[in-house]
Short mmCIF file of C-alpha atoms in Angstrom, two decimals:
data_model
loop_
_atom_site.label_atom_id
_atom_site.label_comp_id
_atom_site.label_asym_id
_atom_site.label_seq_id
_atom_site.Cartn_x
_atom_site.Cartn_y
_atom_site.Cartn_z
CA MET C 853 0.05 0.04 0.05
CA THR C 854 1.30 3.38 -0.95
CA VAL C 855 0.87 6.15 1.41
CA LEU C 856 0.71 9.57 -0.06
CA SER C 857 1.51 12.44 2.22
CA HIS C 858 0.64 15.99 1.55
CA ILE C 859 2.85 18.66 2.91
CA SER C 860 1.34 22.09 2.78
CA GLN C 861 3.41 24.96 1.66
CA PRO C 862 3.95 27.58 4.28
CA LYS C 863 2.45 30.98 3.66
CA ARG C 864 4.97 33.74 2.74
CA VAL C 865 5.06 36.12 5.59
CA PHE C 866 6.40 39.66 5.73
CA TYR C 867 7.04 41.62 8.90
CA PHE C 868 7.04 45.41 9.39
CA SER C 869 7.13 47.53 12.58
CA TYR C 870 5.21 50.62 13.57
CA GLN C 871 5.70 52.63 16.79
CA GLY C 872 7.80 49.73 18.28
CA ARG C 873 5.27 47.03 17.42
CA VAL C 874 6.01 44.27 14.96
CA TYR C 875 3.12 43.41 12.46
CA LYS C 876 2.89 40.19 10.43
CA LEU C 877 1.72 40.48 6.75
CA ASP C 878 0.87 37.14 5.25
CA SER C 879 0.06 36.41 1.60
CA ASP C 880 -3.68 36.41 2.38
CA SER C 881 -3.51 39.89 3.72
CA ILE C 882 -1.48 40.90 0.70
CA TRP C 883 -4.10 39.64 -1.74
CA ARG C 884 -6.75 41.54 0.26
CA LEU C 885 -4.69 44.64 0.16
CA ILE C 886 -4.32 44.28 -3.66
CA ILE C 887 -8.00 43.71 -4.11
CA LEU C 888 -8.71 46.75 -1.87
CA VAL C 889 -6.49 49.01 -4.09
CA ILE C 890 -8.30 47.66 -7.19
CA LEU C 891 -11.61 48.45 -5.67
CA VAL C 892 -10.57 51.98 -4.78
CA GLY C 893 -9.26 52.39 -8.43
CA LEU C 894 -12.57 51.22 -9.66
CA SER C 895 -14.38 53.74 -7.43
CA ALA C 896 -12.23 56.52 -8.96
CA PHE C 897 -13.01 55.23 -12.39
CA PHE C 898 -16.77 55.24 -11.86
CA THR C 899 -16.64 58.69 -10.29
CA ALA C 900 -14.72 60.00 -13.29
CA VAL C 901 -17.17 58.50 -15.67
CA GLU C 902 -20.04 60.21 -14.00
CA THR C 903 -18.32 63.61 -13.97
CA ALA C 904 -17.04 63.28 -17.48
CA PHE C 905 -20.37 62.36 -19.04
CA LEU C 906 -22.38 65.16 -17.05
CA SER C 907 -19.67 67.74 -18.23
CA LEU C 908 -20.27 67.00 -21.81
CA SER C 909 -22.07 69.34 -24.19
CA LYS C 910 -24.86 67.38 -26.05
CA ILE C 911 -24.63 69.78 -29.01
CA ARG C 912 -20.94 69.28 -29.25
CA LEU C 913 -21.26 65.59 -29.11
CA GLN C 914 -23.92 65.51 -31.74
CA ASN C 915 -21.53 67.41 -34.07
CA MET C 916 -18.80 64.94 -33.42
CA ALA C 917 -21.18 62.08 -34.18
CA ASP C 918 -22.20 63.80 -37.46
CA GLU C 919 -18.59 63.98 -38.24
CA ASN C 920 -18.07 60.21 -37.51
CA VAL C 921 -15.63 60.74 -34.65
CA LYS C 922 -14.85 57.36 -33.08
CA ASN C 923 -17.21 56.31 -30.21
CA ALA C 924 -19.07 59.69 -30.40
CA ASP C 925 -22.29 58.03 -31.36
CA LYS C 926 -21.98 55.69 -28.36
CA ALA C 927 -21.23 58.48 -25.95
CA LEU C 928 -24.19 60.46 -27.36
CA LYS C 929 -26.53 57.46 -26.86
CA LEU C 930 -25.41 57.13 -23.21
CA LEU C 931 -25.89 60.84 -22.68
CA GLU C 932 -29.44 60.79 -24.15
CA ASN C 933 -30.39 58.15 -21.53
CA GLN C 934 -28.93 59.73 -18.49
CA ASP C 935 -31.24 57.84 -16.04
CA LYS C 936 -29.75 54.49 -17.07
CA LEU C 937 -26.24 55.87 -17.04
CA LYS C 938 -26.58 57.36 -13.57
CA ASN C 939 -28.18 54.19 -12.06
CA ALA C 940 -25.52 51.94 -13.57
CA ILE C 941 -22.77 54.19 -12.17
CA LEU C 942 -24.53 54.37 -8.83
CA VAL C 943 -24.88 50.51 -8.48
CA ALA C 944 -21.23 49.95 -9.61
CA ASP C 945 -19.65 52.69 -7.54
CA ASN C 946 -21.58 51.84 -4.35
CA SER C 947 -20.80 48.13 -4.91
CA VAL C 948 -17.02 48.68 -5.07
CA ASN C 949 -17.22 51.20 -2.19
CA VAL C 950 -18.97 48.74 0.14
CA GLY C 951 -16.47 45.93 -0.94
CA ALA C 952 -13.61 48.13 -0.25
CA ALA C 953 -15.07 49.17 3.18
CA VAL C 954 -15.52 45.60 4.16
CA LEU C 955 -11.98 44.57 3.13
CA ALA C 956 -10.50 47.58 4.85
CA THR C 957 -12.32 46.78 8.09
CA GLU C 958 -11.24 43.13 8.05
CA LEU C 959 -7.58 44.15 7.44
CA ALA C 960 -7.75 46.83 10.18
CA ILE C 961 -9.27 44.57 12.72
CA ARG C 962 -6.54 42.03 11.97
CA TYR C 963 -3.74 44.34 12.62
CA PHE C 964 -5.17 47.01 15.02
CA GLU C 965 -7.69 44.75 16.96
CA ASP C 966 -10.09 46.87 19.01
CA LYS C 967 -9.06 50.06 17.24
CA GLY C 968 -9.45 48.47 13.76
CA ALA C 969 -12.98 49.72 13.02
CA ALA C 970 -12.08 53.35 13.79
CA VAL C 971 -8.83 53.04 11.83
CA ALA C 972 -10.81 51.60 8.72
CA VAL C 973 -13.41 54.35 8.89
CA ILE C 974 -10.95 57.13 9.14
CA GLY C 975 -8.52 55.58 6.61
CA MET C 976 -11.18 54.72 4.00
CA THR C 977 -12.87 58.16 4.41
CA PHE C 978 -9.67 59.84 3.53
CA ILE C 979 -8.65 57.44 0.83
CA VAL C 980 -12.01 57.54 -0.94
CA LEU C 981 -12.35 61.25 -0.61
CA ILE C 982 -9.00 62.00 -2.09
CA PHE C 983 -8.35 59.16 -4.57
CA GLY C 984 -11.98 58.10 -5.25
CA GLU C 985 -13.68 61.45 -5.51
CA ILE C 986 -11.56 64.66 -5.70
CA PHE C 987 -8.68 63.61 -7.78
CA PRO C 988 -10.83 61.72 -10.46
CA ASN C 989 -13.39 64.59 -10.55
CA LEU C 990 -10.57 67.06 -11.46
CA LEU C 991 -9.16 64.85 -14.17
CA ALA C 992 -12.57 64.01 -15.58
CA GLU C 993 -13.58 67.72 -15.79
CA THR C 994 -10.35 68.54 -17.55
CA TYR C 995 -10.45 65.67 -19.99
CA SER C 996 -14.11 64.95 -20.10
CA GLU C 997 -14.56 64.80 -23.87
CA ASN C 998 -11.53 62.44 -24.56
CA PHE C 999 -12.28 60.29 -21.47
CA SER C 1000 -15.89 59.83 -22.33
CA LEU C 1001 -15.25 58.73 -25.78
CA ARG C 1002 -12.62 56.21 -24.64
CA VAL C 1003 -14.79 54.57 -22.00
CA SER C 1004 -18.17 54.75 -23.80
CA ARG C 1005 -17.89 51.08 -24.96
CA ILE C 1006 -17.05 49.79 -21.42
CA ILE C 1007 -19.97 51.71 -19.88
CA THR C 1008 -22.33 50.41 -22.65
CA VAL C 1009 -21.46 46.79 -21.72
CA LEU C 1010 -21.65 47.69 -18.01
CA ILE C 1011 -25.25 49.00 -18.47
CA LYS C 1012 -26.27 45.85 -20.29
CA ILE C 1013 -24.83 43.61 -17.56
CA LEU C 1014 -26.44 45.67 -14.69
CA ASN C 1015 -29.69 46.26 -16.59
CA PRO C 1016 -31.78 43.63 -14.52
CA VAL C 1017 -30.49 45.18 -11.32
CA ILE C 1018 -31.26 48.73 -12.52
CA ILE C 1019 -34.78 47.80 -13.50
CA PHE C 1020 -35.37 46.11 -10.15
CA LEU C 1021 -34.04 49.08 -8.26
CA ILE C 1022 -36.17 51.51 -10.30
CA PHE C 1023 -39.28 49.44 -9.52
CA LEU C 1024 -38.50 49.34 -5.83
CA THR C 1025 -37.89 53.03 -5.72
CA ASN C 1026 -41.18 53.86 -7.50
CA LEU C 1027 -42.90 51.47 -5.07
CA ILE C 1028 -41.54 53.27 -2.11
CA ILE C 1029 -42.40 56.69 -3.62
CA ARG C 1030 -46.04 55.47 -4.19
CA LEU C 1031 -46.35 54.09 -0.61
CA PHE C 1032 -45.31 57.42 0.76
CA GLY C 1033 -47.71 59.21 -1.66
CA LEU C 1034 -44.89 61.28 -3.12
CA LYS C 1035 -44.86 62.85 -6.56
CA ILE C 1036 -41.68 63.34 -8.57
CA ASN C 1037 -41.85 65.97 -11.26
CA LYS C 1038 -38.92 65.98 -13.64
CA LYS C 1039 -37.57 69.39 -14.29
CA PRO C 1040 -35.73 70.51 -17.52
CA ARG C 1041 -32.05 69.62 -17.33
CA ILE C 1042 -31.28 73.38 -17.99
CA THR C 1043 -33.61 76.40 -17.38
CA GLU C 1044 -33.95 79.64 -19.37
CA GLU C 1045 -32.21 81.54 -16.53
CA GLU C 1046 -29.20 79.23 -16.69
CA LEU C 1047 -29.10 79.61 -20.50
CA ARG C 1048 -29.11 83.45 -20.09
CA THR C 1049 -26.34 83.14 -17.51
CA MET C 1050 -24.22 81.02 -19.93
CA VAL C 1051 -24.67 83.68 -22.61
CA ASP C 1052 -23.54 86.39 -20.07
CA VAL C 1053 -20.64 84.36 -19.07
CA GLY C 1054 -19.71 83.60 -22.76
CA HIS C 1055 -19.78 87.43 -23.41
CA MET C 1056 -17.58 88.18 -20.43
CA GLU C 1057 -15.04 85.58 -21.51
CA GLY C 1058 -15.00 86.92 -25.11
CA VAL C 1059 -16.70 84.00 -26.77
CA LEU C 1060 -19.71 86.11 -27.75
CA ASP C 1061 -19.69 89.50 -29.24
CA PRO C 1062 -21.94 92.13 -27.70
CA GLU C 1063 -24.27 91.98 -30.75
CA GLU C 1064 -24.54 88.20 -30.41
CA LYS C 1065 -25.30 88.43 -26.77
CA LYS C 1066 -27.97 91.05 -27.33
CA MET C 1067 -29.58 88.89 -30.08
CA ILE C 1068 -29.69 85.73 -27.99
CA HIS C 1069 -31.37 87.67 -25.08
CA ASN C 1070 -33.77 89.12 -27.57
CA VAL C 1071 -34.69 85.56 -28.64
CA PHE C 1072 -35.60 84.69 -25.11
CA GLN C 1073 -37.57 87.82 -24.73
CA PHE C 1074 -39.18 87.28 -28.13
CA GLY C 1075 -40.95 84.07 -26.68
CA ASP C 1076 -42.41 86.09 -23.80
CA SER C 1077 -43.46 89.28 -25.57
CA GLN C 1078 -47.02 90.02 -26.36
CA VAL C 1079 -48.43 91.96 -29.32
CA LYS C 1080 -49.19 95.03 -27.01
CA ASP C 1081 -45.49 95.30 -26.26
CA VAL C 1082 -44.38 95.48 -29.94
CA MET C 1083 -47.32 97.22 -31.81
CA ILE C 1084 -47.44 100.74 -33.01
CA PRO C 1085 -50.00 102.28 -30.55
CA ARG C 1086 -53.15 103.89 -31.85
CA THR C 1087 -51.82 107.46 -31.16
CA ASP C 1088 -48.98 106.88 -33.51
CA ILE C 1089 -50.80 105.25 -36.42
CA VAL C 1090 -50.72 107.10 -39.80
CA ALA C 1091 -53.80 106.05 -41.64
CA ILE C 1092 -55.81 107.27 -44.64
CA ASP C 1093 -59.47 108.35 -44.67
CA VAL C 1094 -61.53 106.32 -47.12
CA GLU C 1095 -62.88 109.69 -48.51
CA SER C 1096 -59.43 110.98 -49.44
CA THR C 1097 -58.72 111.88 -53.04
CA TYR C 1098 -56.05 110.37 -55.22
CA ASP C 1099 -53.72 113.40 -54.79
CA LYS C 1100 -54.30 113.45 -50.98
CA ILE C 1101 -53.40 109.81 -50.66
CA LEU C 1102 -50.36 110.27 -52.84
CA GLU C 1103 -49.16 113.21 -50.75
CA VAL C 1104 -49.46 111.09 -47.48
CA PHE C 1105 -47.43 108.34 -48.98
CA LYS C 1106 -44.64 110.67 -50.14
CA LYS C 1107 -44.58 112.40 -46.81
CA GLU C 1108 -44.57 109.31 -44.58
CA GLN C 1109 -42.67 106.99 -46.94
CA TYR C 1110 -44.42 103.90 -45.95
CA SER C 1111 -45.08 100.95 -48.34
CA ARG C 1112 -48.49 100.38 -46.89
CA MET C 1113 -51.08 102.09 -44.64
CA PRO C 1114 -54.37 101.25 -43.07
CA VAL C 1115 -57.63 102.84 -44.42
CA TYR C 1116 -60.44 103.84 -42.17
CA ARG C 1117 -64.03 105.08 -42.40
CA ASN C 1118 -65.19 107.89 -40.21
CA THR C 1119 -62.95 106.85 -37.26
CA ILE C 1120 -59.72 105.05 -36.74
CA ASP C 1121 -61.62 102.36 -34.82
CA ASN C 1122 -63.19 101.37 -38.13
CA ILE C 1123 -60.28 100.17 -40.32
CA ILE C 1124 -61.62 98.71 -43.55
CA GLY C 1125 -58.48 97.72 -45.31
CA ILE C 1126 -54.86 98.16 -46.10
CA LEU C 1127 -53.70 100.15 -49.08
CA HIS C 1128 -50.31 99.46 -50.72
CA VAL C 1129 -48.29 102.19 -52.33
CA LYS C 1130 -47.88 100.26 -55.59
CA ASP C 1131 -51.66 100.47 -56.03
CA ILE C 1132 -51.29 104.15 -56.17
CA PHE C 1133 -48.25 104.47 -58.41
CA PHE C 1134 -49.35 101.79 -60.88
CA PHE C 1135 -52.82 103.09 -61.29
CA ASP C 1136 -52.97 103.66 -64.99
CA ASP C 1137 -56.35 105.35 -65.27
CA LYS C 1138 -57.37 108.90 -64.69
CA LYS C 1139 -56.89 109.70 -60.92
CA GLU C 1140 -60.38 111.01 -60.71
CA LYS C 1141 -61.58 107.43 -61.36
CA PHE C 1142 -59.51 106.01 -58.55
CA ASP C 1143 -61.63 104.05 -56.09
CA ILE C 1144 -59.80 103.37 -52.90
CA GLU C 1145 -62.24 100.65 -51.82
CA LYS C 1146 -61.47 98.60 -54.88
CA ASN C 1147 -57.74 98.75 -54.24
CA ILE C 1148 -57.54 97.99 -50.51
CA ARG C 1149 -56.71 94.65 -49.12
CA LYS C 1150 -58.87 92.87 -46.50
CA PRO C 1151 -57.60 93.68 -42.95
CA TYR C 1152 -56.58 90.93 -40.60
CA TYR C 1153 -56.99 91.44 -36.96
CA THR C 1154 -55.36 90.16 -33.76
CA TYR C 1155 -55.68 90.85 -30.05
CA GLU C 1156 -53.24 92.64 -27.69
CA ASN C 1157 -52.38 89.74 -25.48
CA LYS C 1158 -51.40 87.27 -28.20
CA ARG C 1159 -47.74 86.16 -28.04
CA ILE C 1160 -45.69 87.66 -30.92
CA ALA C 1161 -44.14 84.22 -31.58
CA GLU C 1162 -47.56 82.91 -32.44
CA LEU C 1163 -48.45 85.96 -34.45
CA PHE C 1164 -45.23 85.74 -36.36
CA GLU C 1165 -46.11 82.17 -37.40
CA ASP C 1166 -49.56 83.17 -38.52
CA MET C 1167 -48.27 86.13 -40.60
CA ARG C 1168 -45.61 83.89 -42.15
CA LYS C 1169 -48.11 81.29 -43.22
CA LYS C 1170 -50.58 83.83 -44.64
CA ARG C 1171 -47.80 86.06 -46.00
CA LEU C 1172 -49.13 89.15 -44.21
CA GLN C 1173 -47.11 92.24 -43.60
CA MET C 1174 -49.53 94.30 -41.52
CA ILE C 1175 -52.17 93.36 -38.98
CA VAL C 1176 -54.63 95.58 -37.03
CA VAL C 1177 -54.63 94.99 -33.24
CA ALA C 1178 -58.04 95.20 -31.69
CA ASP C 1179 -58.80 96.17 -28.09
CA GLU C 1180 -61.31 94.52 -25.74
CA TYR C 1181 -64.08 96.80 -26.92
CA GLY C 1182 -63.49 96.11 -30.62
CA GLY C 1183 -61.80 99.38 -31.31
CA THR C 1184 -58.29 99.80 -32.75
CA ALA C 1185 -55.45 99.45 -30.15
CA GLY C 1186 -52.70 99.66 -32.75
CA ILE C 1187 -51.16 98.07 -35.72
CA ILE C 1188 -48.20 95.64 -36.06
CA THR C 1189 -46.10 94.86 -39.01
CA MET C 1190 -43.77 91.91 -39.92
CA GLN C 1191 -40.82 94.47 -39.66
CA ASP C 1192 -41.84 95.32 -36.09
CA ILE C 1193 -41.70 91.54 -35.04
CA VAL C 1194 -38.35 90.90 -36.83
CA GLU C 1195 -36.77 93.93 -35.12
CA GLU C 1196 -37.54 92.38 -31.73
CA ILE C 1197 -34.72 89.99 -32.44
CA PHE C 1198 -32.34 91.79 -34.83
CA GLY C 1199 -32.84 95.41 -33.60
CA ASP C 1200 -33.77 98.38 -35.83
CA ILE C 1201 -33.69 97.29 -39.46
CA GLY C 1202 -34.87 100.46 -41.18
CA ASP C 1203 -35.87 100.29 -44.85
CA GLU C 1204 -34.67 101.38 -48.27
CA TYR C 1205 -36.23 104.87 -47.84
CA GLU C 1206 -34.43 105.82 -44.67
CA ASP C 1207 -31.28 107.84 -44.98
CA ILE C 1208 -28.20 106.30 -43.49
CA MET C 1209 -26.94 108.51 -40.72
CA ASP C 1210 -23.45 108.60 -39.28
CA GLU C 1211 -23.28 107.55 -35.67
CA ILE C 1212 -21.94 110.97 -34.70
CA GLN C 1213 -22.75 114.14 -36.68
CA GLN C 1214 -21.36 117.56 -35.74
CA ILE C 1215 -23.96 120.20 -36.43
CA ALA C 1216 -22.23 123.16 -34.60
CA PRO C 1217 -19.16 123.67 -32.34
CA GLY C 1218 -19.76 121.51 -29.28
CA GLU C 1219 -23.10 120.18 -30.64
CA TYR C 1220 -23.79 116.82 -32.08
CA ILE C 1221 -26.56 114.55 -33.29
CA ILE C 1222 -25.80 110.89 -32.16
CA ASP C 1223 -27.37 107.65 -33.04
CA GLY C 1224 -28.90 105.95 -30.04
CA LEU C 1225 -27.07 102.73 -30.87
CA THR C 1226 -23.60 104.43 -30.67
CA ARG C 1227 -21.36 102.60 -28.18
CA LEU C 1228 -20.16 104.49 -25.09
CA SER C 1229 -16.55 103.38 -26.07
CA THR C 1230 -16.99 105.01 -29.54
CA LEU C 1231 -18.23 108.32 -27.87
CA ASN C 1232 -15.34 108.32 -25.41
CA GLU C 1233 -12.95 107.74 -28.21
CA GLU C 1234 -14.40 110.19 -30.71
CA LEU C 1235 -15.53 113.04 -28.42
CA GLY C 1236 -13.38 112.59 -25.38
CA THR C 1237 -16.29 111.92 -23.08
CA ASP C 1238 -15.97 109.88 -19.93
CA LEU C 1239 -18.97 107.64 -20.03
CA GLU C 1240 -18.98 104.28 -18.25
CA SER C 1241 -21.60 101.85 -17.30
CA GLU C 1242 -21.76 98.22 -16.08
CA HIS C 1243 -25.20 97.64 -17.40
CA TYR C 1244 -25.39 99.61 -20.73
CA GLU C 1245 -23.18 99.52 -23.84
CA THR C 1246 -24.95 102.11 -25.98
CA ILE C 1247 -25.79 105.78 -25.31
CA GLY C 1248 -29.42 105.16 -25.82
CA GLY C 1249 -29.37 102.48 -23.08
CA PHE C 1250 -27.19 104.72 -20.84
CA ILE C 1251 -29.57 107.72 -20.98
CA THR C 1252 -32.51 105.19 -20.24
CA GLY C 1253 -30.62 104.09 -17.17
CA ILE C 1254 -30.19 107.66 -15.95
CA ILE C 1255 -33.90 108.46 -16.39
CA GLY C 1256 -34.92 105.27 -14.91
CA ARG C 1257 -37.66 104.48 -17.38
CA PHE C 1258 -38.25 104.51 -21.20
CA PRO C 1259 -37.37 108.10 -22.39
CA LYS C 1260 -39.89 110.33 -24.24
CA LYS C 1261 -39.25 112.55 -27.13
CA GLY C 1262 -38.04 116.00 -26.13
CA GLU C 1263 -36.70 114.80 -22.66
CA VAL C 1264 -33.54 116.61 -21.43
CA VAL C 1265 -30.80 114.90 -19.38
CA VAL C 1266 -27.72 116.87 -18.07
CA TYR C 1267 -24.86 114.68 -17.00
CA ASN C 1268 -21.22 115.64 -16.35
CA ASN C 1269 -21.31 118.96 -18.19
CA LEU C 1270 -23.08 117.27 -21.03
CA LYS C 1271 -26.72 118.12 -22.12
CA TRP C 1272 -28.64 115.25 -23.85
CA VAL C 1273 -31.86 115.97 -25.58
CA VAL C 1274 -33.92 112.90 -26.91
CA ILE C 1275 -35.04 113.82 -30.32
CA ASP C 1276 -36.38 110.57 -31.66
CA VAL C 1277 -37.64 107.36 -30.00
CA TYR C 1278 -39.06 104.16 -31.44
CA ARG C 1279 -41.30 102.41 -28.89
CA THR C 1280 -38.90 101.62 -26.01
CA ARG C 1281 -35.59 102.54 -27.79
CA VAL C 1282 -33.89 105.89 -28.13
CA LYS C 1283 -33.15 106.40 -31.88
CA ARG C 1284 -31.24 109.72 -31.95
CA LEU C 1285 -30.11 112.34 -29.36
CA ARG C 1286 -28.62 115.86 -29.56
CA LEU C 1287 -25.60 116.30 -27.39
CA LYS C 1288 -24.53 119.77 -26.41
CA ILE C 1289 -21.31 120.36 -24.49
CA GLU C 1290 -22.08 123.28 -22.13
CA ASP C 1291 -18.42 124.55 -22.04
CA PRO C 1292 -16.49 123.27 -25.00
CA VAL C 1293 -13.29 124.99 -24.16
CA GLN C 1294 -13.09 123.60 -20.54
CA PHE C 1295 -14.17 120.23 -21.91
CA ASN C 1296 -11.40 120.14 -24.44
CA GLU C 1297 -8.90 121.04 -21.74
CA GLU C 1298 -10.04 118.24 -19.53
CA PHE C 1299 -9.94 115.87 -22.49
CA ALA C 1300 -6.38 116.89 -23.24
CA ASP C 1301 -5.45 116.37 -19.57
CA ARG C 1302 -7.02 112.86 -19.57
CA LYS C 1303 -5.00 111.88 -22.83
CA GLU C 1304 -1.78 112.95 -21.10
#
């Protein structure tokens, strides 16, 4: 009979000393320590993944996918389903953190006995905070785009593996929410105020020009504005009486230089149509035979509280250029044109009949006509003024800020030896001003001193 004997191999043991005490580190403890390091590394990885993906710009990623950048389509798909991504990272990150905590506690108790639990808690808190959270967060924010593209395949596989667990957890969470009678309303991932702030920050950092910033803000305001905010009010309407002669109508068109005007009977509250200038100039019969009622177009009406975004769509579909705004009593509150609506975004457009005026026109020594959209920096450079504002970039806005409300035609503002007269306004905007320097000699001397 053959007797087989098994001689077990002794474990490899290492010794180290700390504060006069000798500690034994066997191979089992070494393997546990290696696994602990791997788990902390995985915790750092999952933290970096979450930070990197949430730092991505969806628009930028869409452009990269359109350009066939490697893995951009996978990263975009993950970003479009953020709930699954977050849940997968949550499950994976918490799993490795719990595993790391258990291993750390076992090792600490083995070597520090009664103090082991406290050592494990303090040590793991420090390690996870520094190496599992702060450090990977900083790296992920810095290299979010490149990192996300590289790990998108791995995370896609991870989500597929953890999908049953994720579904169960979502079901369990919803069940608990229902039991407590709670309602979870999903909010937009980004609000209008956050977008406005992003635009302001982009302008401050030089990414957006002042004109671009203003136009984007106008788009936001466009969605909230109502017809009554944009329309030409009743008091400013230039209209034609239906009883007017051909010569009278022609005279009004020449004077006002409008392409179309409303036609009324008896009172402006009874607008019966819109007359186009071409119907006057291309009338090839005797002017005595001109019948205004046969040439006017049917008027379309809207109400004061309608959003201009909706009205713009209506006018675009029906190809309308002018609409009458009715008040609550059925009278005329004002009129609104397609140009008025477009100018809400792009600013004053003007037309082919308006003269192009220089921003600054000198009309006498120390006296100027200035466009309301002239920048303060341009005025300071050209005229030697010292105008500064944190809130306004143009002289029109600056004067509005001084007055504290929308200026009226003829208003006078005296500021730092400068006399400003509002000579033209368009709704809420100052179009032109007259500047008079009270003491040109003293002003020029001060300007020369500032230049020196």
